[in-house]
Amino acid sequence: NNAGMIVDNKGIRYITGKEAFRFMGFDDDDYDKASRCCSLIPIYKQAGNSIAVNVLEAILKNLIRS
């Protein structure tokens, strides 16, 4: 499994699909929509192939200013 790992109060564990979406800046509604049509592996791939939402917003704001 190449999903990210995290250390919490229970020890080391793999992150959930919802956590992967959250780390990339998506909200729970986005995860809920994606999880209706995709199993867990494509969810991880979608999160891993995305660009963090706040990073994209910052890039676009700078481009618009230029």
Short mmCIF file of N, CA and C in Angstrom, two decimals:
data_model
loop_
_atom_site.label_atom_id
_atom_site.label_comp_id
_atom_site.label_asym_id
_atom_site.label_seq_id
_atom_site.Cartn_x
_atom_site.Cartn_y
_atom_site.Cartn_z
N ASN A 1 0.86 -1.18 0.00
CA ASN A 1 0.00 0.00 0.00
C ASN A 1 0.90 1.23 0.00
N ASN A 2 0.68 2.12 -0.95
CA ASN A 2 1.48 3.34 -0.98
C ASN A 2 0.70 4.55 -0.51
N ALA A 3 -0.40 4.31 0.18
CA ALA A 3 -1.13 5.42 0.80
C ALA A 3 -0.29 5.96 1.93
N GLY A 4 -0.45 7.21 2.23
CA GLY A 4 0.34 7.84 3.28
C GLY A 4 0.08 7.21 4.64
N MET A 5 1.05 7.38 5.48
CA MET A 5 0.93 6.89 6.85
C MET A 5 0.96 8.08 7.78
N ILE A 6 0.35 7.89 8.93
CA ILE A 6 0.26 8.97 9.91
C ILE A 6 0.44 8.37 11.30
N VAL A 7 0.97 9.16 12.19
CA VAL A 7 1.11 8.74 13.58
C VAL A 7 0.06 9.49 14.39
N ASP A 8 -0.78 8.76 15.07
CA ASP A 8 -1.76 9.39 15.95
C ASP A 8 -1.69 8.73 17.32
N ASN A 9 -2.67 9.00 18.15
CA ASN A 9 -2.62 8.46 19.52
C ASN A 9 -2.76 6.94 19.58
N LYS A 10 -3.13 6.31 18.46
CA LYS A 10 -3.24 4.85 18.41
C LYS A 10 -2.00 4.20 17.82
N GLY A 11 -1.06 5.01 17.34
CA GLY A 11 0.16 4.48 16.73
C GLY A 11 0.26 4.88 15.27
N ILE A 12 0.95 4.07 14.48
CA ILE A 12 1.13 4.34 13.06
C ILE A 12 0.02 3.63 12.29
N ARG A 13 -0.57 4.35 11.34
CA ARG A 13 -1.65 3.76 10.54
C ARG A 13 -1.67 4.43 9.17
N TYR A 14 -2.36 3.79 8.23
CA TYR A 14 -2.56 4.39 6.92
C TYR A 14 -3.65 5.44 7.00
N ILE A 15 -3.52 6.50 6.19
CA ILE A 15 -4.57 7.51 6.16
C ILE A 15 -5.79 6.96 5.43
N THR A 16 -6.94 7.48 5.75
CA THR A 16 -8.17 7.08 5.08
C THR A 16 -8.32 7.87 3.79
N GLY A 17 -9.23 7.45 2.94
CA GLY A 17 -9.51 8.19 1.71
C GLY A 17 -9.98 9.60 2.00
N LYS A 18 -10.81 9.73 3.01
CA LYS A 18 -11.31 11.06 3.39
C LYS A 18 -10.17 11.95 3.86
N GLU A 19 -9.24 11.39 4.63
CA GLU A 19 -8.09 12.17 5.09
C GLU A 19 -7.21 12.59 3.92
N ALA A 20 -7.05 11.71 2.94
CA ALA A 20 -6.25 12.05 1.76
C ALA A 20 -6.87 13.24 1.03
N PHE A 21 -8.19 13.25 0.89
CA PHE A 21 -8.86 14.38 0.26
C PHE A 21 -8.69 15.65 1.10
N ARG A 22 -8.82 15.53 2.39
CA ARG A 22 -8.67 16.70 3.27
C ARG A 22 -7.27 17.28 3.19
N PHE A 23 -6.24 16.41 3.16
CA PHE A 23 -4.86 16.89 3.07
C PHE A 23 -4.63 17.69 1.78
N MET A 24 -5.37 17.35 0.74
CA MET A 24 -5.21 18.05 -0.54
C MET A 24 -6.11 19.28 -0.63
N GLY A 25 -6.85 19.59 0.43
CA GLY A 25 -7.64 20.81 0.47
C GLY A 25 -9.09 20.65 0.04
N PHE A 26 -9.51 19.44 -0.23
CA PHE A 26 -10.91 19.20 -0.60
C PHE A 26 -11.76 19.06 0.66
N ASP A 27 -13.03 19.33 0.53
CA ASP A 27 -13.90 19.19 1.70
C ASP A 27 -14.59 17.82 1.69
N ASP A 28 -15.31 17.53 2.75
CA ASP A 28 -15.94 16.22 2.89
C ASP A 28 -17.01 15.98 1.84
N ASP A 29 -17.68 17.04 1.36
CA ASP A 29 -18.67 16.87 0.29
C ASP A 29 -18.01 16.35 -0.97
N ASP A 30 -16.82 16.86 -1.30
CA ASP A 30 -16.09 16.37 -2.47
C ASP A 30 -15.76 14.89 -2.32
N TYR A 31 -15.32 14.51 -1.14
CA TYR A 31 -15.01 13.11 -0.89
C TYR A 31 -16.28 12.25 -1.02
N ASP A 32 -17.37 12.72 -0.45
CA ASP A 32 -18.62 11.95 -0.51
C ASP A 32 -19.06 11.73 -1.95
N LYS A 33 -18.94 12.75 -2.78
CA LYS A 33 -19.31 12.61 -4.20
C LYS A 33 -18.41 11.60 -4.90
N ALA A 34 -17.11 11.69 -4.66
CA ALA A 34 -16.17 10.77 -5.31
C ALA A 34 -16.35 9.35 -4.82
N SER A 35 -16.64 9.17 -3.55
CA SER A 35 -16.75 7.82 -3.00
C SER A 35 -18.02 7.10 -3.44
N ARG A 36 -18.99 7.85 -3.98
CA ARG A 36 -20.21 7.20 -4.48
C ARG A 36 -19.93 6.38 -5.73
N CYS A 37 -18.92 6.79 -6.51
CA CYS A 37 -18.67 6.09 -7.77
C CYS A 37 -17.33 5.36 -7.80
N CYS A 38 -16.50 5.56 -6.81
CA CYS A 38 -15.16 4.97 -6.83
C CYS A 38 -14.89 4.18 -5.57
N SER A 39 -14.11 3.12 -5.74
CA SER A 39 -13.66 2.37 -4.56
C SER A 39 -12.46 3.09 -3.95
N LEU A 40 -11.87 2.53 -2.92
CA LEU A 40 -10.83 3.21 -2.15
C LEU A 40 -9.56 3.46 -2.96
N ILE A 41 -9.14 2.50 -3.77
CA ILE A 41 -7.89 2.69 -4.52
C ILE A 41 -7.99 3.88 -5.49
N PRO A 42 -9.06 4.00 -6.30
CA PRO A 42 -9.17 5.20 -7.13
C PRO A 42 -9.28 6.49 -6.32
N ILE A 43 -9.85 6.42 -5.14
CA ILE A 43 -9.93 7.61 -4.27
C ILE A 43 -8.52 8.07 -3.91
N TYR A 44 -7.67 7.13 -3.51
CA TYR A 44 -6.28 7.48 -3.20
C TYR A 44 -5.58 8.06 -4.43
N LYS A 45 -5.82 7.46 -5.60
CA LYS A 45 -5.20 7.95 -6.83
C LYS A 45 -5.67 9.36 -7.17
N GLN A 46 -6.97 9.61 -7.02
CA GLN A 46 -7.50 10.95 -7.30
C GLN A 46 -6.86 11.98 -6.38
N ALA A 47 -6.75 11.66 -5.11
CA ALA A 47 -6.14 12.59 -4.17
C ALA A 47 -4.66 12.79 -4.49
N GLY A 48 -3.98 11.70 -4.81
CA GLY A 48 -2.55 11.78 -5.08
C GLY A 48 -2.21 12.49 -6.38
N ASN A 49 -3.12 12.45 -7.34
CA ASN A 49 -2.87 13.10 -8.62
C ASN A 49 -3.37 14.54 -8.66
N SER A 50 -3.92 15.01 -7.58
CA SER A 50 -4.45 16.38 -7.56
C SER A 50 -3.39 17.36 -7.07
N ILE A 51 -3.68 18.62 -7.25
CA ILE A 51 -2.85 19.67 -6.69
C ILE A 51 -3.63 20.25 -5.52
N ALA A 52 -2.94 20.59 -4.47
CA ALA A 52 -3.63 21.12 -3.29
C ALA A 52 -4.44 22.37 -3.68
N VAL A 53 -5.68 22.41 -3.26
CA VAL A 53 -6.60 23.47 -3.64
C VAL A 53 -6.04 24.84 -3.30
N ASN A 54 -5.53 25.01 -2.09
CA ASN A 54 -5.03 26.33 -1.70
C ASN A 54 -3.80 26.74 -2.50
N VAL A 55 -2.99 25.78 -2.94
CA VAL A 55 -1.82 26.09 -3.78
C VAL A 55 -2.30 26.56 -5.15
N LEU A 56 -3.26 25.87 -5.73
CA LEU A 56 -3.80 26.27 -7.03
C LEU A 56 -4.43 27.66 -6.96
N GLU A 57 -5.18 27.93 -5.90
CA GLU A 57 -5.79 29.26 -5.75
C GLU A 57 -4.72 30.35 -5.68
N ALA A 58 -3.64 30.10 -4.96
CA ALA A 58 -2.56 31.09 -4.85
C ALA A 58 -1.89 31.32 -6.20
N ILE A 59 -1.67 30.26 -6.96
CA ILE A 59 -1.07 30.38 -8.28
C ILE A 59 -1.97 31.23 -9.19
N LEU A 60 -3.25 30.91 -9.20
CA LEU A 60 -4.18 31.65 -10.06
C LEU A 60 -4.30 33.11 -9.66
N LYS A 61 -4.30 33.40 -8.38
CA LYS A 61 -4.35 34.80 -7.94
C LYS A 61 -3.13 35.57 -8.41
N ASN A 62 -1.96 34.93 -8.35
CA ASN A 62 -0.74 35.59 -8.82
C ASN A 62 -0.76 35.79 -10.32
N LEU A 63 -1.29 34.83 -11.06
CA LEU A 63 -1.39 34.97 -12.50
C LEU A 63 -2.32 36.12 -12.89
N ILE A 64 -3.44 36.22 -12.18
CA ILE A 64 -4.41 37.29 -12.48
C ILE A 64 -3.81 38.64 -12.19
N ARG A 65 -3.04 38.76 -11.12
CA ARG A 65 -2.40 40.03 -10.79
C ARG A 65 -1.38 40.46 -11.83
N SER A 66 -0.74 39.47 -12.46
CA SER A 66 0.32 39.77 -13.45
C SER A 66 -0.21 40.33 -14.67
#
